[in-house]
Every structure is written in C-alpha cells, then in structure tokens.
Short mmCIF file of C-alpha atoms and ligand atoms in Angstrom, two decimals:
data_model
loop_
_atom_site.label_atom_id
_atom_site.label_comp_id
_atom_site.label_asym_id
_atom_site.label_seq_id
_atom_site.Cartn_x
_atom_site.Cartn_y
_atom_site.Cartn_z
CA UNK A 1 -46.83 -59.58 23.45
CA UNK A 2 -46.29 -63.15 21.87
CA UNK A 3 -44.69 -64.32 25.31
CA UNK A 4 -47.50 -62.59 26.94
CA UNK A 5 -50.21 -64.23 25.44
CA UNK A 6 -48.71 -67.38 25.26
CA UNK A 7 -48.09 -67.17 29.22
CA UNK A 8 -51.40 -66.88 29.44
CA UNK A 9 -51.84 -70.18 27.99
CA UNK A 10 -48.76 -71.83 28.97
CA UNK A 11 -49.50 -70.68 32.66
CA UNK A 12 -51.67 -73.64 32.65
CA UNK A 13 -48.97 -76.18 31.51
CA UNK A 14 -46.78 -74.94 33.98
CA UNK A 15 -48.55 -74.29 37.25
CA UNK A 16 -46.94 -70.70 36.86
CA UNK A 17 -43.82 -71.39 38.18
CA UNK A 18 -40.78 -71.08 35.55
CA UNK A 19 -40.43 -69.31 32.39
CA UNK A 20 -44.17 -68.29 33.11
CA UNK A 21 -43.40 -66.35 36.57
CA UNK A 22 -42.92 -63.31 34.76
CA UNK A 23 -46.49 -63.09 34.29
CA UNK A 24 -46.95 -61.41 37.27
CA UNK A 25 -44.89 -58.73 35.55
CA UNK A 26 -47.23 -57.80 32.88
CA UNK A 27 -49.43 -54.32 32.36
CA UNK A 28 -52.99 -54.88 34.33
CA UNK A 29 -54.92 -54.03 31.40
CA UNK A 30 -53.93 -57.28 29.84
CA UNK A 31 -54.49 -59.77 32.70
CA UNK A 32 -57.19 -57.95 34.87
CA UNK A 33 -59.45 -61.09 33.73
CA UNK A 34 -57.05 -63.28 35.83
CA UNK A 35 -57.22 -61.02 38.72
CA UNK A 36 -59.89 -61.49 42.02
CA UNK A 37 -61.29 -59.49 44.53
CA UNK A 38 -60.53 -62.20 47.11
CA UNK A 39 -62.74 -64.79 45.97
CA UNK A 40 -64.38 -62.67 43.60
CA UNK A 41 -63.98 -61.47 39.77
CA UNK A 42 -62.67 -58.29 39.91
CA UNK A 43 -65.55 -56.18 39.56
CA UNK A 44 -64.31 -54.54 36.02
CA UNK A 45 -65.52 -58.03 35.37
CA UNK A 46 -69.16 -57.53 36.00
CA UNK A 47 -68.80 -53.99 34.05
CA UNK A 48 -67.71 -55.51 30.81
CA UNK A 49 -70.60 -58.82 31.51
CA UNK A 50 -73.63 -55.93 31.26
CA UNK A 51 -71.94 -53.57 28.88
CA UNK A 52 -69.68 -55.41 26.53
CA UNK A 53 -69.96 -59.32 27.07
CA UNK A 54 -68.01 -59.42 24.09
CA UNK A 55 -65.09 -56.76 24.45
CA UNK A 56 -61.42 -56.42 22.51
CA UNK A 57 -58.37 -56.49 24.49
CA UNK A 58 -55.76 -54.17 23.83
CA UNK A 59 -52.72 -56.45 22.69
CA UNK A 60 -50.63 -54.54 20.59
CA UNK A 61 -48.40 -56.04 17.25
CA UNK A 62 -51.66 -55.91 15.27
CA UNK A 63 -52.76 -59.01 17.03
CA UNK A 64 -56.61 -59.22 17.29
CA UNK A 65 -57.75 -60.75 20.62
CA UNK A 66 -61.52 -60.84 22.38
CA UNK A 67 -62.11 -61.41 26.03
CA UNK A 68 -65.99 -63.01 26.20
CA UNK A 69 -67.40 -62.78 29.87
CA UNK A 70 -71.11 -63.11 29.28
CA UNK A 71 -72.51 -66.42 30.36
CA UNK A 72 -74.40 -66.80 26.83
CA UNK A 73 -72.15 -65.76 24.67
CA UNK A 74 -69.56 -68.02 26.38
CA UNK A 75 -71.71 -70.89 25.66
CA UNK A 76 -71.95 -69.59 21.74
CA UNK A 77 -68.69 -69.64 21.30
CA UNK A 78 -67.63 -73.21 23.24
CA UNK A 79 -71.00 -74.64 22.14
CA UNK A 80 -69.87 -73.51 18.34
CA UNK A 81 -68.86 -77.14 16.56
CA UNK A 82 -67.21 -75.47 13.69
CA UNK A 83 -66.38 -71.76 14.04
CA UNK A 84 -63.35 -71.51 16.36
CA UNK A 85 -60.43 -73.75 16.45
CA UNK A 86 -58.48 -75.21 19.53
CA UNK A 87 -55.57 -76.15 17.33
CA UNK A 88 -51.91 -75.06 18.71
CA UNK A 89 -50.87 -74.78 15.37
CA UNK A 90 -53.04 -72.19 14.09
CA UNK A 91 -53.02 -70.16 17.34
CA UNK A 92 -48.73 -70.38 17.30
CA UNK A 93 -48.84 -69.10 13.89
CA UNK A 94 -51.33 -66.44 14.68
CA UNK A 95 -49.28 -64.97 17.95
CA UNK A 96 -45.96 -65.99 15.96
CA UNK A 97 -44.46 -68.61 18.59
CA UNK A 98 -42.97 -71.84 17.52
CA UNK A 99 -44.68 -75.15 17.31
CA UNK A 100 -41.91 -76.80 19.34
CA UNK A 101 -43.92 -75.00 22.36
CA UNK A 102 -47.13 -77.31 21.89
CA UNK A 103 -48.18 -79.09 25.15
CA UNK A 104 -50.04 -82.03 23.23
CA UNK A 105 -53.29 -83.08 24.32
CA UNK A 106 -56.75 -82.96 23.78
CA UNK A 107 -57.07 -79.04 24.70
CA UNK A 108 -54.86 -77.92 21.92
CA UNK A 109 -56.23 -80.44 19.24
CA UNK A 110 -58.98 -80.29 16.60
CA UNK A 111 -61.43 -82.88 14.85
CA UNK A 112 -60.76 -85.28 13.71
CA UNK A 113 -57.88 -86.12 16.04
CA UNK A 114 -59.49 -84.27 19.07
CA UNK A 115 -62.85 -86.68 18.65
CA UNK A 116 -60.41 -89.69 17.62
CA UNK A 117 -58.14 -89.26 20.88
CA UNK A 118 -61.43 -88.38 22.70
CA UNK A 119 -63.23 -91.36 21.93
CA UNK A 120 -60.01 -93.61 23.09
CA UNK A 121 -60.30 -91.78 26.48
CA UNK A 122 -63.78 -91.56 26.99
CA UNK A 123 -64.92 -95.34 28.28
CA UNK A 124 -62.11 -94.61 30.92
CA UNK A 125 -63.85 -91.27 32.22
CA UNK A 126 -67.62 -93.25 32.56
CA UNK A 127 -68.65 -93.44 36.24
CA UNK A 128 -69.04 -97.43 35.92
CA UNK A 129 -64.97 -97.53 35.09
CA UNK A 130 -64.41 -94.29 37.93
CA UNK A 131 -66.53 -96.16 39.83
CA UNK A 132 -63.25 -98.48 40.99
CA UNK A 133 -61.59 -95.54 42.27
CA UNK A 134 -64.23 -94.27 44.72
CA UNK A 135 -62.86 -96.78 47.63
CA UNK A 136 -59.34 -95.58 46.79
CA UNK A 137 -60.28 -91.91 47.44
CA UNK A 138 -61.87 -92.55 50.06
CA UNK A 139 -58.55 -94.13 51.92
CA UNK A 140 -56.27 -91.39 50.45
CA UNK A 141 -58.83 -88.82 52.02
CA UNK A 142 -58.48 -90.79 55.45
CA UNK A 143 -54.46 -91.19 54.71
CA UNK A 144 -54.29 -87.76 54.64
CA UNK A 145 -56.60 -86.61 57.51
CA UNK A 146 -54.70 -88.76 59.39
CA UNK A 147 -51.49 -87.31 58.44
CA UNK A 148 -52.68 -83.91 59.29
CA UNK A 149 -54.20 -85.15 62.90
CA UNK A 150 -50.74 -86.36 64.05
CA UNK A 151 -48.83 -82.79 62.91
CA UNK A 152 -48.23 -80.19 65.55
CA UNK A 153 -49.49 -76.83 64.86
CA UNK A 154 -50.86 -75.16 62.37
CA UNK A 155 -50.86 -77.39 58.80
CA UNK A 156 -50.82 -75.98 55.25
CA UNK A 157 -53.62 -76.99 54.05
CA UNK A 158 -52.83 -76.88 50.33
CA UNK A 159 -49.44 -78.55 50.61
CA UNK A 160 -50.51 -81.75 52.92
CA UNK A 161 -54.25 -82.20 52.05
CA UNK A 162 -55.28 -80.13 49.01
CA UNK A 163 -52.15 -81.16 46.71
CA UNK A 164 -51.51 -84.70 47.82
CA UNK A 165 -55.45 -85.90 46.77
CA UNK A 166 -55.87 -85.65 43.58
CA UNK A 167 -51.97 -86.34 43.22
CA UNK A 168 -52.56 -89.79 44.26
CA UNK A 169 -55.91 -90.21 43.30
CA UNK A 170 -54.14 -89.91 39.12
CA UNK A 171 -51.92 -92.83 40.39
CA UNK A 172 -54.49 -94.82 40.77
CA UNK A 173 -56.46 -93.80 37.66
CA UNK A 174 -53.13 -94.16 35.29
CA UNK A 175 -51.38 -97.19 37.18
CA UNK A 176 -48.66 -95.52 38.29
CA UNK A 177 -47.15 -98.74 40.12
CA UNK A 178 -47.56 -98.83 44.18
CA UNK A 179 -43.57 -98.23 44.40
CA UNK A 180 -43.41 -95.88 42.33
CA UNK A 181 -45.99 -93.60 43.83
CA UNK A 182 -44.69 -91.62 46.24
CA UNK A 183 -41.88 -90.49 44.28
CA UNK A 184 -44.58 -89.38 41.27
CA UNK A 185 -46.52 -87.56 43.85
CA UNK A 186 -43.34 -85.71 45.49
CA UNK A 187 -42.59 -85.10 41.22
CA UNK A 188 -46.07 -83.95 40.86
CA UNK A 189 -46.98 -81.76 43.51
CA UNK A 190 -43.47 -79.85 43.47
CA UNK A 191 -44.38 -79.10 40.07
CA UNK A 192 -47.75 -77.16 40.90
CA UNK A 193 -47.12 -75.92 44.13
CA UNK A 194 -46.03 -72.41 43.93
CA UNK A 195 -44.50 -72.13 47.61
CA UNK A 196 -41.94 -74.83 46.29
CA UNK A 197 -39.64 -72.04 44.01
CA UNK A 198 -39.19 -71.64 40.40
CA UNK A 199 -35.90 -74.02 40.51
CA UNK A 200 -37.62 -76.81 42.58
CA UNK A 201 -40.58 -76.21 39.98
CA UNK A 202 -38.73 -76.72 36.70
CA UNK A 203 -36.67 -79.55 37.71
CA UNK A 204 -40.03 -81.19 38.91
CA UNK A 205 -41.62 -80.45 35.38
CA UNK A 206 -38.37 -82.57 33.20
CA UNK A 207 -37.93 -85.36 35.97
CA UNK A 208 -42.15 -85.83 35.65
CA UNK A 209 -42.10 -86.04 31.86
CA UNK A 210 -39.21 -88.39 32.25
CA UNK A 211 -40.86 -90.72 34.64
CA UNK A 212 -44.31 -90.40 32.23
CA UNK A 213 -42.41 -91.43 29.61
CA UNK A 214 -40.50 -94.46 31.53
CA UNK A 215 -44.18 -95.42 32.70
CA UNK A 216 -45.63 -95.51 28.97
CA UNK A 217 -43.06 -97.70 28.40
CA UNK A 218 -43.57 -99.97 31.23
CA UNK A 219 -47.14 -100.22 30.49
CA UNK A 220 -46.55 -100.99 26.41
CA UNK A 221 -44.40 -103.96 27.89
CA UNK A 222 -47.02 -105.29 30.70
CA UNK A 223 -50.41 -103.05 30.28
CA UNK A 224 -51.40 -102.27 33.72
CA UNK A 225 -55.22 -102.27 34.75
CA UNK A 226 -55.21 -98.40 34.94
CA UNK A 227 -56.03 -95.98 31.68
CA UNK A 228 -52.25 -96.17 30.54
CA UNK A 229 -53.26 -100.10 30.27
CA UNK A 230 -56.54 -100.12 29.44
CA UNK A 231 -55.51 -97.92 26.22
CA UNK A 232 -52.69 -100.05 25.16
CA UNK A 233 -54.78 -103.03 25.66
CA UNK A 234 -58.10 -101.84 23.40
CA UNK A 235 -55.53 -99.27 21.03
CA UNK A 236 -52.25 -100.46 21.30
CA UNK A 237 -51.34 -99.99 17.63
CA UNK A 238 -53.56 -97.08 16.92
CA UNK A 239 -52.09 -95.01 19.65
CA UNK A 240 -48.09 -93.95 19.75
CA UNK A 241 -45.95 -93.67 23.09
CA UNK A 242 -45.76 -89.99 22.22
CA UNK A 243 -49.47 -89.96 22.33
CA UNK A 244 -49.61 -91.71 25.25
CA UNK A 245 -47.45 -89.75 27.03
CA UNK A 246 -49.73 -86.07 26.04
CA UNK A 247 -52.35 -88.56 27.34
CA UNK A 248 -50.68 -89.23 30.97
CA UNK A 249 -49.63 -85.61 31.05
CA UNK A 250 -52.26 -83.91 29.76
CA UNK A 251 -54.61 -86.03 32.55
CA UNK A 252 -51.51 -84.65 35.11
CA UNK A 253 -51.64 -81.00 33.88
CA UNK A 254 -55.75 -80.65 33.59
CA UNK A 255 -56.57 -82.73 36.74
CA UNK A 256 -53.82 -81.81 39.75
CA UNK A 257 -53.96 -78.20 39.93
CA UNK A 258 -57.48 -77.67 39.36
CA UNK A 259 -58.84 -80.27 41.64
CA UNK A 260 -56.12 -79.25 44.59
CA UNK A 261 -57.26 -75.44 44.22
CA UNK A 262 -61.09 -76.64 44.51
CA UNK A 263 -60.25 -78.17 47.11
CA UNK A 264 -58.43 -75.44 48.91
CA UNK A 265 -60.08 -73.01 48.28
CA UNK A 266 -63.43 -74.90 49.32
CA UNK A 267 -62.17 -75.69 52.46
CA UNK A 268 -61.46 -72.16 52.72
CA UNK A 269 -65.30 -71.17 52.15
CA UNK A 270 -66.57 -73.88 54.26
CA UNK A 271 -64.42 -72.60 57.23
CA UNK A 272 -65.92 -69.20 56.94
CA UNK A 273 -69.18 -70.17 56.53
CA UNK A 274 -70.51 -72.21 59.11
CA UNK A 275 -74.10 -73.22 57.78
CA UNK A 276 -72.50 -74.54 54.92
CA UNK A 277 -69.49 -76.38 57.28
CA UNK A 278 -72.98 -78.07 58.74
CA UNK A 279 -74.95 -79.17 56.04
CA UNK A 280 -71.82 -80.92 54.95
CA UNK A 281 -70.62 -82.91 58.04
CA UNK A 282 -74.32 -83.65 58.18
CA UNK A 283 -74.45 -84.86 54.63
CA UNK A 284 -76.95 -83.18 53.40
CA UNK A 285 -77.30 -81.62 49.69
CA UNK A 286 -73.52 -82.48 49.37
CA UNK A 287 -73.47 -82.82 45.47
CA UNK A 288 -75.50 -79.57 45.36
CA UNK A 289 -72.89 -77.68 47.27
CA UNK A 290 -70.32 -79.30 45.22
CA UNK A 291 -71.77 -77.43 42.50
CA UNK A 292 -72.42 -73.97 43.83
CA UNK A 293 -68.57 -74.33 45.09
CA UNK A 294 -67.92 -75.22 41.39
CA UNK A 295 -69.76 -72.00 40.16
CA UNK A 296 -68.75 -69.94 42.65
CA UNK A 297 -64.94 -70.98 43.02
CA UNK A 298 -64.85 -71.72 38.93
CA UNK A 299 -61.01 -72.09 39.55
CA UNK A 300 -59.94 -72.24 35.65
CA UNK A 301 -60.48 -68.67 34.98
CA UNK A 302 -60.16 -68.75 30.86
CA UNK A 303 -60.72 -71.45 28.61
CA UNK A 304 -58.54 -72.51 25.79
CA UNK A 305 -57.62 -69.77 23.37
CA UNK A 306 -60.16 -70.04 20.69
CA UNK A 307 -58.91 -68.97 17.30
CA UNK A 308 -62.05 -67.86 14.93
CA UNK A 309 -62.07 -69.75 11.77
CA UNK A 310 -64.05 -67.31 9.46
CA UNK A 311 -65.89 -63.83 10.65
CA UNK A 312 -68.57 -63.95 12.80
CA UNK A 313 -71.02 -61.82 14.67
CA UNK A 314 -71.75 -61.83 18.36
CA UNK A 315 -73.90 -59.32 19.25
CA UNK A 316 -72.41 -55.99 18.34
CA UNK A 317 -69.25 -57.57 18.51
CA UNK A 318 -67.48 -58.58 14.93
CA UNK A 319 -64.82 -60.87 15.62
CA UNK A 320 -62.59 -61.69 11.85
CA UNK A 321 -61.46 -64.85 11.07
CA UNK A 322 -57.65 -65.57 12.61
CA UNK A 323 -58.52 -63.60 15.86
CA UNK A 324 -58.22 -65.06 19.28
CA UNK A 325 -60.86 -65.69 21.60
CA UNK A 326 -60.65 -65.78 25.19
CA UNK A 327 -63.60 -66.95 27.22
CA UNK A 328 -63.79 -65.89 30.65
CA UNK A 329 -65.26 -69.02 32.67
CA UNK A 330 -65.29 -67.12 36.22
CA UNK A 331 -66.80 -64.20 34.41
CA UNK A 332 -69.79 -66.33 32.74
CA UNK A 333 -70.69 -67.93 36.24
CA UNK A 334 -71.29 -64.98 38.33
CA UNK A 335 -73.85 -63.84 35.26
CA UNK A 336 -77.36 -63.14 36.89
CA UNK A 337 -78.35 -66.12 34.84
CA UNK A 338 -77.68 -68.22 38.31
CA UNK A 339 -79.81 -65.85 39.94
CA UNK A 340 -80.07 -62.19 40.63
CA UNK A 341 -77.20 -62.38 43.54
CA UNK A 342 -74.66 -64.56 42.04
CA UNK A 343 -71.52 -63.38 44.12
CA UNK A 344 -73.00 -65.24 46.73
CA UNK A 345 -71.92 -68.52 47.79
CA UNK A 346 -75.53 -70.12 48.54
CA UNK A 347 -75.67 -74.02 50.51
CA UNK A 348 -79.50 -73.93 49.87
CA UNK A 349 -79.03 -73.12 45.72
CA UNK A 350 -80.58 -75.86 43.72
CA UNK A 351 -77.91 -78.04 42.00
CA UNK A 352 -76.92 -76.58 38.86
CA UNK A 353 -74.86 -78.24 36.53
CA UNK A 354 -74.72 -75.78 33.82
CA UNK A 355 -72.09 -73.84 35.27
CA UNK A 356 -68.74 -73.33 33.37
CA UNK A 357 -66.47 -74.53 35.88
CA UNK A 358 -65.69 -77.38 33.53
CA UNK A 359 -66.21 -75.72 30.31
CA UNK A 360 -68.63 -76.39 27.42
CA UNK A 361 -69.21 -77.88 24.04
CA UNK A 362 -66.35 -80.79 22.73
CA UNK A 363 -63.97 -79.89 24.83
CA UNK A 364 -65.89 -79.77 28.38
CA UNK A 365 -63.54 -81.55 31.14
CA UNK A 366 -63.05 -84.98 30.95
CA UNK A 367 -62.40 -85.56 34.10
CA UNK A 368 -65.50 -83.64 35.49
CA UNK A 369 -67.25 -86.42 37.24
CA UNK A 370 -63.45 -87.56 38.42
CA UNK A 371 -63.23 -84.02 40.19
CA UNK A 372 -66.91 -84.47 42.10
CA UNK A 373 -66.05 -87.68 43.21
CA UNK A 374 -62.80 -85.97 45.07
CA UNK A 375 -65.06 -83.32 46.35
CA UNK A 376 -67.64 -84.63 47.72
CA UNK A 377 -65.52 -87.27 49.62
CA UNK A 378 -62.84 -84.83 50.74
CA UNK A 379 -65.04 -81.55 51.97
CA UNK A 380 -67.24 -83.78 54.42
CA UNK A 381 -64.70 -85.76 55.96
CA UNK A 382 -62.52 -82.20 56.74
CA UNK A 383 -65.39 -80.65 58.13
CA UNK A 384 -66.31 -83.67 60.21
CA UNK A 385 -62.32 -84.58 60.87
CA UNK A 386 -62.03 -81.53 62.11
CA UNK A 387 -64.87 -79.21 62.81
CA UNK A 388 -63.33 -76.28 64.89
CA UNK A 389 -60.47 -75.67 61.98
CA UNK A 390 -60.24 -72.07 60.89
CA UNK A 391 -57.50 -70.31 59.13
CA UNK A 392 -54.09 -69.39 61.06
CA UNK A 393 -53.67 -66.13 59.22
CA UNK A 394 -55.90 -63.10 59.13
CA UNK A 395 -57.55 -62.96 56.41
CA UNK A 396 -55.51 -60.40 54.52
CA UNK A 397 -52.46 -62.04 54.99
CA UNK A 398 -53.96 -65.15 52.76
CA UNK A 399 -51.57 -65.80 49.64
CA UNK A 400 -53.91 -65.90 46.93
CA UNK A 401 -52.58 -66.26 43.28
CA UNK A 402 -52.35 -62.64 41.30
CA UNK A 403 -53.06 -63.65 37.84
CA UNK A 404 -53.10 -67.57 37.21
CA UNK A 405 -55.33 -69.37 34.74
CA UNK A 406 -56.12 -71.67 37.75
CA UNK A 407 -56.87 -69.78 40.42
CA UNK A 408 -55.70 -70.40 43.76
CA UNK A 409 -53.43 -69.85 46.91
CA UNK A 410 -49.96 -70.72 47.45
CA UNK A 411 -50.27 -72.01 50.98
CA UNK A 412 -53.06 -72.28 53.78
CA UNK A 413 -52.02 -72.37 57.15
CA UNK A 414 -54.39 -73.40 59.18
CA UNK A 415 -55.25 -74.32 63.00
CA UNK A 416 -57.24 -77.72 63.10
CA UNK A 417 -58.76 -77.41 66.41
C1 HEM B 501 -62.22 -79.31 39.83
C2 HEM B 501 -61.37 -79.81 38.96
C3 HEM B 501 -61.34 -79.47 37.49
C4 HEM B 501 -61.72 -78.33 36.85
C5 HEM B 501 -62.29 -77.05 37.47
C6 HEM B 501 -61.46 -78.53 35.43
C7 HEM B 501 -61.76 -77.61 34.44
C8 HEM B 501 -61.64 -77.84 33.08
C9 HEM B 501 -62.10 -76.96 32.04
C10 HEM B 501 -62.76 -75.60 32.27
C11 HEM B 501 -61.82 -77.54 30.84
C12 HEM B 501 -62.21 -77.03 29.46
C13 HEM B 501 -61.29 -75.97 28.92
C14 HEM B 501 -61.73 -75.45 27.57
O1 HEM B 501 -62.77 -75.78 27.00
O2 HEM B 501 -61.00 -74.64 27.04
C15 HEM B 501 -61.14 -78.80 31.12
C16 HEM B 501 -60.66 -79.67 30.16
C17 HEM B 501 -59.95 -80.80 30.46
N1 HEM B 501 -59.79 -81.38 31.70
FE1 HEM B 501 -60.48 -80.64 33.46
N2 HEM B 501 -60.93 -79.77 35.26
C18 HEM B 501 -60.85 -80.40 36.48
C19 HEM B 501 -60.41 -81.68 36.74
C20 HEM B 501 -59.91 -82.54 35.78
C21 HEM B 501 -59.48 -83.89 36.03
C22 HEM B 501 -59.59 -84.60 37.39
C23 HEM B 501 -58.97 -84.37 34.86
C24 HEM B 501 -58.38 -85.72 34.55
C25 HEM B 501 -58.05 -86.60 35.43
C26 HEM B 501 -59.11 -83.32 33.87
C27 HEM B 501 -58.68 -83.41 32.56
C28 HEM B 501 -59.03 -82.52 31.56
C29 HEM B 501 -58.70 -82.71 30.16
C30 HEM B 501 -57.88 -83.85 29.57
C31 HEM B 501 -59.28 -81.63 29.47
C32 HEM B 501 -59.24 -81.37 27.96
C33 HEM B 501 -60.51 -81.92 27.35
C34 HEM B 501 -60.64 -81.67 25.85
O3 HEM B 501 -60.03 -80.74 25.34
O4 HEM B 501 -61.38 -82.44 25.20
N3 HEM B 501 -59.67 -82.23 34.46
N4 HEM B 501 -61.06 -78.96 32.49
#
C-alpha cells in the first residue's frame, strides 16, 4: 500500500508515466475517486457526497486514510490554518516511504517555510507582473493555430495545441532564454504527455531537472527579467539554488499538465456544445465560462494529502491525529451547492469563483490567474480559428486517463474543418 498511496501523490510529479504507470494496476476500491464517467465523477462519487462526505478508505497496513468529497467539508479541511499538515515529512513517515522521495515545493511544505517561500513567489503571480505575459500568449496561441492550419488531416489536439501553450507560456514566465526554448518545451511536454511512452517519459523527467538546474545557474550569474531573475535579484542570498530549482520545477510540475488538460479537455466541451462554441467566438461572458469549465472540468481531482495534526471531528466523521486526508476537488464541485443540476456544463451560469478547481485555504494555486489568462485567450481564438472542428474519433474511442490526479486524455484527434 505505501507505493500505492504514494502513487497517488507522486502521479502528480510524474505526469503518470514511469515508476507511477502501475497505478493503473491497482484494486478499484482504492482509486475509484480518480476514475470518470466520461467527463463526469463516477457516480459512487455523488453517493458518498449525500451519505458520507466524509468516508474512510480501505487501505490496509493499519494505515488510516479519509477520502472528503463534500463541497463544505472540503473547504473545512483546506480552509483549516492549523489542523492538517502538507509536510512530506510527516506524511513519508506516516505511509513509511523515504524522504529521499520529496518533490520540494510549496505543496509539500508547511509554515513557516511554506508562507516564507510563498511570500518570495507571490509579487511574481500579481496580475500587474502577469500582466507582461498577456501579449506573449497571445502570439504563442496564434503560433500554434497557425501551426495546426498548415497540417494535413486530422491534428492531435493535445500534443500540438493543448501541450505546447502553457509549455511556452512557463518560458516566458521563468526566462528560459529564447534559444533555449524549444528544446525545454520538447523536454517538457515529453515529460507529461502520456502518448510519448514510459522510456521517452523518464528520460524527459532527468534531462528537465538537469536543464532547471543549468538555468538556476545561469540566472544566479546574469538574473534574467523572468521569476528565476526577479527572485535572485530581490532574494538572492535568502534563497538557495536547490530552492530555486523546487521553485522552477514545482511552477513546471503544477502549471503544464493542468493547464494543457483544461485546455483539452475544454476544447473538447466546446466542440460538443455549440451554444457555448458561440458565445465564445462571439466574446461574450468568456471569463464566466472559463469558470464553469473550471468547475465542471476541475482537472486536479485530489488535493495534497493532508495529514491531521491532532483529532478532530467532521460531522460524524472522527478523523485521529497522524491520519491522511484526501480531499476530492472534482467531488466538492459537482455538490448541489453550484446549483441543483451541477453535472451540467451551463454557458449562461453566473461566474463563480468559489469553485475548487484551484484549491482552497494557504495553499490555493498560485498560478490561478496565470491559468485564466491561457484560457480565455486560447478557447476563443480555437473556436473562431476554426469553427467547424469536431473530434475525428467517435466518441467512445476517446483516450481519456483511467485514474490520474490530473485528469485528462492522452491524445485528441481531431478534424479542423
Ligand atoms: C488550469 C490550470 C491549473 C489548475 C487546475 C491548478 C490546480 C491547482 C490546485 C487544485 C492546487 C492546490 C492543491 C492543494 O491545495 O492541495 C494548486 C497548487 C499549486 N499550483 Fe496550480 N493549477 C493550475 C495551474 C497552475 C499554474 C499555471 C501554475 C504556475 C505557473 C501553478 C502552480 C501551482 C503551485 C506552485 C501550487 C502549490 C501552491 C502552494 O502549495 O502554496 N498551477 N494548483
């Protein structure tokens, strides 16, 4: 079970390909919250949500773990500033796995270092400093339509439009120099994109962390004006290269996958559903449909492990200090809270921000208003690019992801006219 429940973590890290692929492998009963119904929670899902938002999973080895799929008690326990604990080290000791497997970064960290590391990265996350990178996604966007107007055939969607975005769009927010960048991408996407093969996968994973930690390097010896810069500049001395290089990753790991599998899977949505495809190329209530994709899609499936730092009551639920939480984010967002038919994808739903598609409480996405900005630049300009594209495949034959923190496909074929 310790390699089981640390895939489920690690799965993140990874993009699933690797020593996590065996995932796929394990009993249903432990990773039915990382299953869909096509786009959908499975609907055990919406079972446990009116019954038991607060339910024990049965992980043997006298492990204690709780799968929360209730939209408030979600919030309780993220929203909680002192009762669970994000740090790696107490949740290795707990499931009994070696600290040599911590990814680093602000997800598996604690106050005070969480808030200390935080507050380094948060002036570069503010839409006045994103603000410089709005022009640049909008010409990657282009680039890429472009690219996919002069193939013949069917394109994959995920692999030359979804992937490639928000690959190049963290170039431009770390400073990943202009020659350098389409060998980072190449490193980048072959490390999340599941078509590429477990091999091609790996290998993409060491030569990345290489380059990152070449590039921290770089940027201690000429500071750059993207984040890798602008923290060496303000917190050169308080900040390590090791540090630095969680930082780069960590911005790699949390903002690729997620934002590519938005993407994808929006595009997806918007092609079967044509008053939505509309309102779009028109422009109109884009940033609320961003968010009722958000809610609806909410790609990162479980948060964090939380590990409980002294007993505590939720509801009928009595969770003892040392066990491990699990919060399911696509559980919490179909709760009737959004309405009483929240498995509906709705154009004409009032923006919502207080969906869990980013998380809650300390450790709420950084790079949320980073993600919108992609969004809403990249779903009109497909839909208006290309406003007769529907999928290649019959539905069925779609290669969604069986059990992936981030949700997703593997490839999208698709005919653009
Ligand atoms: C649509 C795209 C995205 C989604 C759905 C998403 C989702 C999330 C969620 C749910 C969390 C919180 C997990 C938890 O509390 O356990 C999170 C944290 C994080 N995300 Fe995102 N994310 C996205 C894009 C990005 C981008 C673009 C970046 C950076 C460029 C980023 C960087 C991070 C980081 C560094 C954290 C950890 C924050 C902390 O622990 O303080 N994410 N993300």
């Amino acid at each position: 079970m310790r390699s089981q429940v640390l895939g489920l973590v690690a799965r993140r890290f990874t993009g699933g390909n690797g020593p996590y692929a065996g995932l796929s492998m394990l009993p249903d009963k432990i990773l039915w919250p990382l299953h869909r119904d096509g786009l959908d929670p499975v609907p055990q899902m919406g079972r446990w949500r009116a019954d038991k938002p607060v339910t024990r999973l049965p992980v043997p080895f006298g492990i204690r773990a709780w799968l929360v799929t209730g939209y408030e008690p979600v919030r309780t326990v993220l929203g909680s500033v002192d009762g669970y604990s994000n740090d790696f080290a107490k949740f290795a000791a707990r499931i009994g796995i070696g600290m040599e497997q911590n990814p680093g970064g602000l997800g598996f960290a604690d106050p005070p270092d969480h808030t200390r590391l935080r507050k380094m990265l948060t002036p570069e996350f503010t839409m006045r400093r994103l603000g410089r990178l709005q022009p640049r996604i909008e010409a990657i966007v282009a680039g890429r339509l472009d690219a996919l107007a002069a193939a013949d055939g069917p394109v994959d969607l995920w692999h030359d439009f979804a992937l490639p975005i928000p690959a190049l769009t963290i170039c431009e927010l770390l400073g990943v120099p202009y020659a350098d960048r389409e060998y980072f991408q190449e490193l980048s996407t072959t490390r999340f994109d599941l078509g590429a093969g477990g091999n091609a996968a790996l290998g993409a994973i060491s030569d990345s962390l290489d380059y990152i930690g070449g590039l921290v390097e770089q940027q201690r010896r000429e500071p750059g004006e993207g984040l890798l810069g602008a923290l060496i500049k303000a917190h050169g001395d308080d900040i390590d290269d090791r540090e630095l290089a969680g930082v780069a990753d960590g911005v790699l790991t949390g903002g690729l996958e997620t934002s590519a599998s938005m993407i994808a899977l929006g595009a997806l949505v918007l092609m079967t559903n044509p008053v939505m495809a509309e309102k779009m190329r028109a422009g109109v209530d884009v940033d609320a449909m961003v968010e009722e994709l958000l809610r609806y899609l909410t790609v990162v499936q479980v948060a964090f492990p939380r590990v409980a730092v002294r007993d505590v009551r939720i509801g009928d639920a009595e969770i003892r200090a040392g066990d491990v939480v699990m919060c399911s984010l696509s559980g919490a967002d179909r709760d009737v809270k959004f309405g009483p038919d929240p498995h509906l994808i709705d154009p004409d739903r009032a923006a919502n921000r207080s969906h869990m598609a980013f998380g809650y409480g300390i450790h709420r996405c950084i790079g949320a208003e980073l993600a919108r900005m992609e969004l809403r630049v990249a779903y009109p300009a497909l839909v208006r690019r290309f406003p007769a594209m529907s999928p290649a495949v019959p539905p069925a034959e779609l290669r969604f992801r069986r059990a992936s923190i981030v949700f997703g496909l593997d490839e999208l074929p698709v005919n653009l006219a």
